[in-house]
XYZ file of C-alpha atoms in Angstrom:
641
model
C -62.565 34.923 -34.390
C -62.126 31.996 -31.960
C -60.729 34.362 -29.350
C -63.747 36.674 -29.724
C -66.133 33.711 -29.315
C -64.395 32.672 -26.138
C -64.612 36.213 -24.750
C -68.304 36.410 -25.649
C -69.053 33.107 -23.938
C -67.124 34.176 -20.846
C -69.088 37.432 -20.629
C -72.560 36.272 -21.674
C -72.975 32.759 -20.272
C -72.769 33.651 -16.523
C -75.630 36.229 -16.650
C -77.775 33.778 -18.615
C -77.121 31.028 -16.074
C -78.190 33.391 -13.296
C -81.467 33.969 -15.133
C -82.371 30.269 -14.764
C -83.181 30.987 -11.118
C -85.480 33.919 -11.845
C -88.965 33.806 -10.348
C -90.572 34.713 -13.671
C -91.077 31.646 -15.880
C -90.749 33.805 -18.992
C -87.275 34.906 -17.922
C -86.307 31.258 -17.396
C -87.735 30.376 -20.804
C -85.827 33.126 -22.598
C -82.691 32.197 -20.689
C -82.977 28.662 -22.133
C -83.478 30.081 -25.605
C -80.533 32.450 -25.209
C -78.175 29.747 -23.958
C -79.339 27.469 -26.755
C -78.338 30.075 -29.338
C -75.011 30.715 -27.598
C -74.257 26.999 -27.509
C -74.971 26.651 -31.223
C -72.435 29.367 -31.939
C -69.594 28.692 -29.504
C -70.076 24.878 -29.300
C -67.196 23.384 -27.321
C -65.921 26.689 -25.981
C -68.544 26.802 -23.299
C -67.609 23.350 -21.902
C -65.819 25.213 -19.126
C -69.302 26.087 -17.812
C -70.576 22.526 -18.124
C -71.088 21.798 -14.414
C -73.032 25.042 -13.925
C -75.070 24.382 -17.052
C -75.738 20.793 -15.977
C -76.818 21.910 -12.517
C -79.168 24.499 -14.043
C -80.650 21.988 -16.501
C -81.108 19.506 -13.672
C -83.323 21.989 -11.851
C -85.159 23.146 -15.018
C -86.037 19.551 -15.906
C -88.459 19.662 -12.990
C -89.685 23.194 -13.662
C -93.318 23.913 -12.889
C -93.857 25.615 -16.241
C -94.324 23.274 -19.196
C -92.850 25.761 -21.678
C -89.697 26.104 -19.600
C -89.419 22.311 -19.384
C -89.761 22.033 -23.169
C -87.093 24.670 -23.752
C -84.809 23.009 -21.237
C -85.177 19.670 -23.037
C -84.135 21.255 -26.339
C -81.126 22.872 -24.692
C -80.292 19.572 -22.976
C -80.184 17.673 -26.282
C -77.876 20.289 -27.795
C -75.534 20.232 -24.825
C -75.364 16.420 -25.046
C -74.393 16.644 -28.703
C -71.677 19.182 -27.911
C -70.264 17.104 -25.031
C -70.158 13.864 -27.011
C -68.102 15.488 -29.782
C -65.865 17.570 -27.510
C -62.420 16.568 -26.306
C -62.446 19.181 -23.540
C -65.058 17.494 -21.324
C -63.641 16.430 -17.931
C -65.434 13.388 -16.454
C -63.370 13.681 -13.280
C -64.785 17.156 -12.560
C -68.325 16.111 -13.427
C -68.629 12.931 -11.295
C -68.802 14.699 -7.858
C -71.752 16.756 -9.102
C -73.453 13.680 -10.535
C -72.933 11.744 -7.291
C -74.527 14.575 -5.323
C -77.562 14.789 -7.595
C -78.225 11.015 -7.689
C -80.112 11.142 -4.391
C -82.813 13.452 -5.770
C -86.299 11.876 -5.691
C -88.041 14.042 -8.299
C -89.004 11.773 -11.237
C -88.155 14.409 -13.895
C -84.713 14.931 -12.424
C -84.173 11.186 -12.253
C -85.008 10.817 -15.936
C -82.633 13.681 -16.692
C -79.798 12.019 -14.725
C -80.261 8.555 -16.234
C -80.313 10.136 -19.675
C -76.969 11.827 -19.104
C -75.400 8.667 -17.631
C -76.488 6.692 -20.680
C -75.203 9.309 -23.130
C -71.817 9.700 -21.433
C -71.409 5.929 -21.222
C -71.905 5.688 -24.987
C -68.911 7.950 -25.648
C -65.840 5.738 -26.247
C -63.400 8.290 -24.849
C -65.290 8.691 -21.550
C -64.686 5.949 -18.938
C -67.988 5.926 -17.064
C -67.382 2.326 -15.904
C -64.387 3.452 -13.879
C -66.610 5.861 -11.950
C -69.572 3.483 -11.644
C -69.178 3.042 -7.848
C -69.842 6.774 -7.464
C -73.373 6.642 -8.869
C -74.261 2.925 -8.740
C -76.236 3.259 -5.523
C -78.294 6.072 -7.058
C -79.176 3.918 -10.059
C -80.267 1.064 -7.773
C -82.336 3.523 -5.803
C -84.241 4.368 -8.995
C -85.247 0.719 -9.497
C -87.935 1.154 -6.853
C -89.313 4.409 -8.305
C -93.086 4.625 -8.610
C -92.711 5.457 -12.323
C -92.431 2.407 -14.543
C -90.533 4.426 -17.143
C -87.845 5.472 -14.662
C -87.479 1.905 -13.378
C -87.104 0.695 -16.938
C -84.501 3.341 -17.808
C -82.478 2.624 -14.653
C -82.629 -1.116 -15.301
C -81.513 -0.599 -18.910
C -78.557 1.507 -17.777
C -77.583 -1.068 -15.135
C -77.832 -3.922 -17.627
C -75.515 -2.085 -19.991
C -72.984 -1.465 -17.234
C -73.113 -5.118 -16.147
C -72.367 -6.197 -19.683
C -69.416 -3.813 -19.778
C -68.164 -5.251 -16.484
C -68.196 -8.746 -17.971
C -66.078 -7.527 -20.884
C -63.708 -5.313 -18.910
C -60.339 -6.569 -17.658
C -60.194 -4.033 -14.825
C -63.140 -3.349 -12.517
C -63.342 -2.044 -8.948
C -65.461 -4.895 -7.561
C -64.876 -4.082 -3.913
C -66.612 -0.687 -3.678
C -69.533 -1.885 -5.750
C -69.856 -5.077 -3.685
C -70.558 -2.975 -0.602
C -73.398 -1.207 -2.434
C -74.860 -4.447 -3.778
C -74.863 -6.060 -0.338
C -76.980 -3.205 0.994
C -79.351 -3.302 -1.968
C -79.829 -7.077 -1.694
C -81.782 -6.375 1.480
C -84.083 -3.832 -0.141
C -87.811 -4.166 0.550
C -88.371 -3.709 -3.199
C -88.487 -7.039 -5.001
C -87.060 -5.793 -8.309
C -84.156 -4.088 -6.554
C -83.328 -7.299 -4.647
C -83.421 -9.364 -7.827
C -81.129 -6.948 -9.682
C -78.712 -6.724 -6.756
C -78.484 -10.497 -6.284
C -77.985 -10.912 -10.049
C -75.070 -8.479 -9.937
C -73.615 -10.264 -6.906
C -73.881 -13.539 -8.789
C -71.811 -12.120 -11.650
C -69.332 -10.523 -9.259
C -68.717 -13.838 -7.488
C -67.936 -15.411 -10.854
C -65.749 -12.547 -12.076
C -64.336 -10.811 -9.016
C -61.663 -13.282 -8.001
C -59.210 -12.133 -5.342
C -60.693 -8.638 -5.219
C -63.775 -9.983 -3.459
C -61.991 -12.046 -0.786
C -62.292 -9.313 1.890
C -65.992 -8.962 1.070
C -66.986 -12.652 1.188
C -68.572 -12.349 4.634
C -70.674 -9.356 3.602
C -71.700 -11.069 0.371
C -72.700 -14.199 2.258
C -74.717 -12.061 4.649
C -76.664 -10.750 1.648
C -77.090 -14.122 -0.056
C -78.357 -16.258 2.828
C -81.568 -14.290 3.511
C -82.334 -14.222 -0.228
C -82.292 -18.032 -0.297
C -85.639 -17.876 1.510
C -87.039 -14.957 -0.496
C -90.733 -15.086 -1.325
C -89.872 -14.496 -5.008
C -88.745 -17.681 -6.756
C -86.429 -15.879 -9.224
C -84.494 -14.366 -6.329
C -84.276 -17.736 -4.561
C -82.893 -19.411 -7.677
C -80.190 -16.784 -8.239
C -79.326 -16.693 -4.530
C -78.866 -20.464 -4.363
C -76.696 -20.448 -7.469
C -74.586 -17.620 -6.028
C -74.290 -19.427 -2.711
C -72.965 -22.550 -4.412
C -70.520 -20.497 -6.487
C -69.227 -18.754 -3.375
C -68.878 -21.987 -1.402
C -66.960 -23.596 -4.249
C -64.244 -20.929 -4.020
C -61.261 -22.051 -1.948
C -59.807 -18.890 -0.497
C -56.682 -18.744 1.644
C -56.883 -17.121 5.101
C -53.369 -15.849 4.487
C -54.725 -13.787 1.583
C -57.371 -12.014 3.624
C -60.118 -14.639 3.792
C -61.679 -14.036 7.218
C -62.968 -17.380 8.516
C -64.185 -15.774 11.735
C -66.275 -13.221 9.848
C -67.884 -15.920 7.705
C -68.650 -17.945 10.846
C -70.167 -14.902 12.481
C -72.493 -14.382 9.513
C -73.507 -18.060 9.500
C -74.091 -18.002 13.272
C -76.300 -14.923 12.952
C -78.377 -16.567 10.228
C -79.056 -19.591 12.457
C -81.734 -17.449 14.090
C -83.313 -16.534 10.751
C -87.052 -17.190 10.671
C -86.796 -19.231 7.445
C -85.689 -22.852 7.498
C -83.900 -22.767 4.119
C -81.600 -19.979 5.285
C -80.786 -21.766 8.554
C -79.962 -24.922 6.621
C -77.551 -23.119 4.296
C -75.921 -21.378 7.249
C -75.213 -24.800 8.758
C -73.842 -26.047 5.443
C -71.415 -23.122 5.535
C -70.283 -23.942 9.067
C -69.733 -27.540 7.997
C -67.773 -26.442 4.924
C -65.541 -24.158 6.983
C -64.908 -26.944 9.478
C -63.873 -29.274 6.691
C -61.501 -26.752 5.065
C -60.281 -24.531 7.896
C -60.674 -26.717 10.981
C -57.922 -25.056 13.012
C -59.271 -21.565 12.350
C -62.833 -22.591 13.229
C -61.820 -24.307 16.458
C -59.876 -21.207 17.472
C -63.134 -19.220 17.549
C -65.357 -22.123 18.600
C -66.527 -20.416 21.783
C -68.217 -17.738 19.681
C -70.540 -20.197 17.942
C -70.794 -23.209 20.270
C -73.637 -21.876 22.396
C -75.605 -20.871 19.297
C -75.143 -24.357 17.854
C -76.470 -25.881 21.057
C -79.502 -23.602 20.990
C -80.121 -24.693 17.399
C -80.836 -28.194 18.722
C -84.220 -26.785 19.774
C -84.999 -25.749 16.200
C -88.529 -26.719 15.077
C -87.115 -28.286 11.896
C -85.795 -31.844 12.121
C -83.563 -31.235 9.101
C -81.940 -28.291 10.853
C -81.392 -30.347 14.011
C -79.778 -33.164 12.028
C -77.426 -30.710 10.320
C -76.572 -29.147 13.674
C -75.650 -32.606 14.916
C -73.500 -33.161 11.831
C -71.629 -29.964 12.671
C -71.293 -30.964 16.313
C -70.009 -34.376 15.308
C -67.433 -32.790 13.017
C -66.268 -30.573 15.874
C -66.210 -33.502 18.303
C -63.778 -35.627 16.303
C -61.120 -34.529 18.793
C -61.420 -35.918 22.334
C -61.554 -32.543 24.172
C -64.284 -31.251 21.886
C -66.167 -34.547 22.209
C -66.176 -34.300 25.978
C -67.211 -30.652 25.800
C -70.061 -31.485 23.430
C -71.519 -34.209 25.640
C -71.162 -32.088 28.792
C -72.892 -29.145 27.119
C -75.559 -31.444 25.710
C -76.373 -32.888 29.125
C -76.464 -29.358 30.524
C -78.863 -28.345 27.750
C -81.137 -31.282 28.568
C -80.965 -30.407 32.251
C -82.159 -26.828 31.811
C -84.616 -27.646 29.025
C -86.541 -30.827 29.759
C -88.802 -30.209 26.773
C -85.777 -30.581 24.486
C -85.037 -33.974 26.019
C -88.654 -34.983 25.660
C -89.170 -33.761 22.082
C -85.738 -34.135 20.514
C -83.727 -36.276 22.918
C -84.145 -39.495 20.940
C -83.345 -37.814 17.622
C -80.232 -36.129 19.029
C -78.830 -39.171 20.815
C -79.498 -41.541 17.927
C -77.858 -39.236 15.393
C -74.793 -38.700 17.562
C -74.504 -42.454 17.997
C -74.375 -42.842 14.222
C -71.866 -40.023 13.741
C -69.594 -40.525 16.739
C -69.899 -44.255 17.609
C -72.704 -45.399 19.887
C -70.463 -47.014 22.483
C -68.346 -43.887 22.842
C -71.417 -41.671 23.224
C -73.099 -43.902 25.795
C -69.953 -44.362 27.854
C -69.423 -40.597 28.023
C -73.047 -39.947 28.916
C -72.923 -42.622 31.600
C -69.768 -41.160 33.125
C -71.366 -37.719 33.338
C -74.683 -38.961 34.728
C -73.063 -41.168 37.336
C -71.961 -38.078 39.232
C -74.985 -35.927 38.375
C -76.039 -33.808 41.348
C -79.617 -33.331 40.157
C -80.966 -36.786 40.962
C -84.389 -36.170 39.433
C -82.837 -35.154 36.127
C -80.377 -38.061 36.267
C -83.266 -40.500 36.624
C -85.182 -38.950 33.726
C -82.097 -38.856 31.517
C -81.179 -42.483 32.245
C -84.724 -43.600 31.498
C -84.555 -41.766 28.167
C -81.180 -43.273 27.284
C -82.396 -46.723 28.256
C -85.466 -46.425 26.041
C -83.302 -45.302 23.109
C -80.923 -48.195 23.749
C -83.770 -50.727 23.695
C -85.671 -49.395 20.693
C -83.353 -47.684 18.195
C -82.073 -49.523 15.139
C -78.947 -47.327 15.241
C -77.952 -48.998 18.532
C -78.367 -52.608 17.368
C -74.607 -53.261 17.561
C -74.474 -51.820 21.065
C -77.294 -54.125 22.165
C -75.518 -57.075 20.588
C -72.362 -56.229 22.528
C -74.297 -55.941 25.791
C -75.909 -59.333 25.209
C -72.394 -60.772 25.305
C -71.531 -59.122 28.617
C -71.310 -62.420 30.467
C -68.681 -63.844 28.089
C -67.142 -60.894 26.212
C -64.634 -58.574 27.975
C -65.692 -55.573 25.880
C -69.335 -56.288 26.637
C -68.521 -56.679 30.321
C -66.758 -53.301 30.452
C -69.665 -51.622 28.734
C -72.177 -53.241 31.089
C -70.249 -52.191 34.192
C -69.854 -48.632 32.895
C -73.527 -48.223 32.059
C -74.656 -49.909 35.251
C -73.115 -47.159 37.381
C -75.446 -44.526 35.951
C -78.378 -46.817 35.167
C -78.708 -47.248 38.954
C -80.505 -43.900 38.967
C -83.556 -45.760 37.646
C -84.739 -49.170 38.923
C -86.575 -50.012 35.698
C -83.563 -48.999 33.590
C -81.343 -51.232 35.752
C -83.744 -54.153 35.394
C -83.920 -53.568 31.628
C -80.136 -53.577 31.370
C -79.950 -56.846 33.295
C -82.575 -58.469 31.070
C -80.749 -57.262 27.975
C -77.406 -58.633 29.194
C -79.072 -61.870 30.382
C -77.992 -61.240 33.963
C -81.288 -62.731 35.070
C -80.363 -63.668 38.614
C -79.105 -60.166 39.252
C -82.305 -58.773 37.738
C -84.252 -60.860 40.258
C -82.025 -59.598 43.070
C -82.590 -55.989 42.017
C -86.348 -56.530 41.930
C -86.383 -58.065 45.402
C -84.191 -55.265 46.770
C -86.859 -52.672 46.034
C -88.557 -51.225 49.072
C -91.960 -49.664 49.587
C -90.818 -46.138 48.711
C -89.503 -47.306 45.335
C -92.898 -48.588 44.174
C -94.527 -45.328 43.155
C -96.461 -44.057 40.165
C -93.322 -43.064 38.247
C -91.828 -46.506 38.753
C -94.998 -48.257 37.611
C -95.220 -46.084 34.502
C -91.673 -47.073 33.576
C -92.408 -50.704 34.398
C -95.408 -50.601 32.075
C -93.097 -49.470 29.239
C -90.646 -52.263 30.018
C -93.359 -54.940 29.920
C -94.485 -53.701 26.527
C -90.886 -53.669 25.289
C -90.533 -57.317 26.292
C -93.084 -58.072 23.579
C -90.986 -56.423 20.832
C -88.532 -58.202 18.483
C -85.590 -56.857 20.500
C -86.419 -59.256 23.332
C -87.382 -62.182 21.111
C -84.361 -64.127 22.414
C -85.689 -63.714 25.958
C -89.136 -64.989 25.039
C -87.603 -67.991 23.282
C -85.598 -68.787 26.411
C -88.927 -69.245 28.189
C -89.292 -72.431 26.143
C -86.721 -73.903 28.560
C -87.976 -72.746 31.953
C -85.870 -75.314 33.746
C -82.729 -73.847 32.210
C -83.673 -70.174 32.705
C -85.159 -70.346 36.168
C -83.901 -66.901 37.211
C -85.480 -65.365 34.145
C -88.829 -66.777 35.215
C -88.326 -65.575 38.768
C -87.444 -62.077 37.551
C -90.523 -61.925 35.317
C -92.787 -63.208 38.061
C -91.237 -60.633 40.370
C -92.233 -57.886 37.933
C -95.703 -59.387 37.696
C -96.100 -59.227 41.464
C -95.206 -55.521 41.474
C -97.851 -54.562 38.922
C -101.440 -53.658 39.853
C -103.663 -56.547 38.737
C -106.026 -54.269 36.840
C -103.255 -52.726 34.725
C -102.764 -53.590 31.065
C -99.084 -54.402 31.718
C -100.089 -57.044 34.302
C -102.399 -58.727 31.820
C -99.744 -58.665 29.065
C -97.062 -60.249 31.252
C -99.488 -62.706 32.849
C -100.616 -63.854 29.408
C -96.992 -64.319 28.329
C -96.087 -66.344 31.425
C -99.106 -68.585 30.952
C -97.602 -69.714 27.645
C -94.477 -71.053 29.332
C -94.436 -74.857 28.787
C -94.674 -76.787 32.074
C -92.910 -79.963 31.002
C -89.365 -78.773 31.725
C -89.952 -77.904 35.358
C -88.587 -80.085 38.091
C -89.129 -79.775 41.779
C -85.402 -79.964 42.404
C -84.731 -76.947 40.182
C -87.343 -74.867 41.994
C -85.859 -75.969 45.266
C -82.391 -74.800 44.189
C -83.777 -71.527 42.933
C -85.680 -70.705 46.085
C -82.749 -71.565 48.304
C -80.209 -69.510 46.317
C -81.668 -66.143 47.198
C -78.892 -64.570 49.203
C -75.323 -63.445 48.590
C -74.051 -65.845 51.227
C -74.119 -68.767 48.831
C -71.066 -70.617 47.547
C -68.542 -68.453 45.626
C -68.066 -69.574 42.026
C -64.663 -69.200 40.492
C -62.658 -70.433 37.561
C -63.752 -72.656 34.720
C -65.700 -71.842 31.637
C -68.777 -69.668 31.852
C -72.111 -70.042 30.134
C -74.806 -67.449 29.823
C -77.440 -70.054 30.552
C -79.412 -68.979 33.553
C -79.400 -72.296 35.277
C -75.661 -72.901 34.993
C -74.371 -70.540 37.634
C -75.228 -68.277 40.496
C -74.244 -64.832 39.293
C -75.020 -63.032 42.524
C -73.103 -65.370 44.789
C -69.840 -63.659 43.947
C -67.649 -62.896 40.976
C -68.582 -64.667 37.784
C -65.807 -65.884 35.457
C -66.035 -62.755 33.298
C -65.123 -60.627 36.282
C -68.454 -58.930 37.096
C -68.937 -58.681 40.835
C -72.711 -58.650 41.077
C -72.620 -58.374 44.849
C -70.859 -55.019 44.497
C -73.236 -54.021 41.718
C -76.247 -54.692 43.945
C -74.707 -52.668 46.756
C -74.087 -49.882 44.269
C -77.719 -49.989 43.132
C -79.070 -50.011 46.689
C -76.823 -47.093 47.664
C -78.002 -45.034 44.695
C -81.647 -45.790 45.408
C -81.121 -44.826 49.046
C -79.826 -41.447 47.844
C -82.918 -41.014 45.694
C -85.208 -41.879 48.611
C -83.455 -39.378 50.859
C -83.697 -36.765 48.130
C -87.426 -37.401 47.701
C -88.027 -37.180 51.453
C -86.164 -33.902 51.708
C -88.237 -32.478 48.844
C -91.466 -33.590 50.518
C -90.383 -32.100 53.828
C -89.474 -28.825 52.152
C -92.829 -28.660 50.378
C -94.671 -29.584 53.564
C -92.806 -26.917 55.502
C -93.585 -24.302 52.864
C -97.265 -25.231 52.644
C -97.588 -25.262 56.442
C -96.112 -21.780 56.675
C -98.449 -20.454 54.003
C -101.416 -22.192 55.633
C -100.646 -20.675 59.024
C -100.399 -17.224 57.495
C -103.809 -17.399 55.809
C -105.737 -19.317 58.501
C -108.119 -17.401 60.727
C -107.472 -17.712 64.473
C -110.456 -20.008 65.039
C -109.309 -22.267 62.196
C -105.912 -22.742 63.799
C -107.589 -24.508 66.745
C -109.241 -27.103 64.545
C -107.538 -30.494 64.059
C -106.161 -31.174 60.557
C -108.502 -32.991 58.187
C -108.149 -36.742 57.805
C -105.997 -37.568 54.752
C -107.418 -39.815 52.064
C -104.919 -42.661 52.386
C -106.291 -44.521 49.382
C -105.900 -41.576 46.956
C -102.442 -42.613 45.729
C -103.554 -46.204 45.362
C -106.543 -45.161 43.227
C -104.304 -42.900 41.133
C -101.821 -45.705 40.507
C -104.584 -48.106 39.550
C -106.220 -45.621 37.189
C -102.888 -44.983 35.480
C -102.590 -48.586 34.372
C -106.177 -49.399 33.451
C -106.181 -50.134 29.754
């Protein structure tokens, strides 16, 4: 009897299957009824036709005729019962067909497919989990279906599979990780949440299997940290922390370069939270795999420098932390400062907006003295004199105002008696010469008052311009801050600090009388007590105004202004102020020549353009009389309070 049933099924089933494609809906309906009756009789013997039957049912599930659909559903339930109780069903032969059909968009077909996946997964003898990578992407694709019912069914199936993964000792995490990474970037919110939830579990469970996929996983996680949906952000942050806590070995396939590449790419992400986490990753990799990171440093260094222009202060501070970590080694430190100066040179707005923040933070992370010495060395030989002047003025302002540089200021105040302070003063002086006001500020800070007076008197007409007066205005206001409280207290002994008084009066004489800075300094000088003055002291001061005075050598040295003539030679601490003044004058001469050449070039260009556009009769006219008082009025207006 069994042999006759098998023969019947072999002879009858194929013609019936062909009838499923008939144009007449009645033929398709009767074909469903006929196959239903055959299946009830032969049961498991027609499993050999399962793929053809499944394919036919897949199409009939979306049939245009409601009666055919109803008949197909009845047949489908019977076939499911037969398959679940049969030991002849081959999952290996079925999976390719299922994988092919998973991309169908028809909602009825999708329901049909999810139903079969759920039924087959419930059969203990069928290992659907082992073939999950083959149809996982299709299930995720259904999560964004317009039908709520289909989304719910797909989510239910995925939840069941995830639970099985948690309980299974053997899972192919790698292939599925690739699918999840793609789905984590889906425009559909529910799909992203499900994908990131799966990734979270995979990171916890995957172990060594996921090592080659860490970069891809990180690339999926970082954007989700800034997702508009809070649930996704929470899961993404948790996953990110889990992933960062794993200590993988590069020898076992952990690709540090790939992780760095992902982090570098995310530094340009539009969302601040993602950029911050990308920087945390770079910092983590530097701490754990320093040698590997430094070997590919050129690939990320330029991006890190560009990140200094980030609109977020928190991002900039983290970038500086990363830079400081890189710059622990001397070559990298030098490279960092050189690149930083170059960045300031080509982007003046960065210096203006973030210069103070960047310099102050680096001083905290890398030692203020080391940072300033390196910057000074670079700026001393800077070819762009205009930039050098601007940069020195910025560094000088940071030096005089930042709490982070308090120790550096304290060291400079000891320059006249402390060898370390002296070396620092001499090193900074070489580049500070680019700016007269910065040089004067440095001298006032180090209490080299006589030299400050000499610098002031060495200024020539070309040096006293609007830019200089603007900087001088800032200096006068700084003299009223707590940083220069020691200087103001020294004014209580004018007879002892004669050169300080002369330097301050020299500054007063350079300021326009109507400026606010003039009134501030004049008011301060009026408070100087007169009782300590002596005619003899003024006489000595006025006569000691050249470098041809007596050379002082040997003996103990005091920082008191009236105790020595600093600019008559080499003071006991070894600072040759005569050479320093020559150095300053030489640098200022270079700046004057540079300014003249720029003016000549502009004049030549404007003259050429003017001659080209002038009419012939205009060329015969004499040039208009220049308003010689325009600059004077501009300078005065700048300083009116």
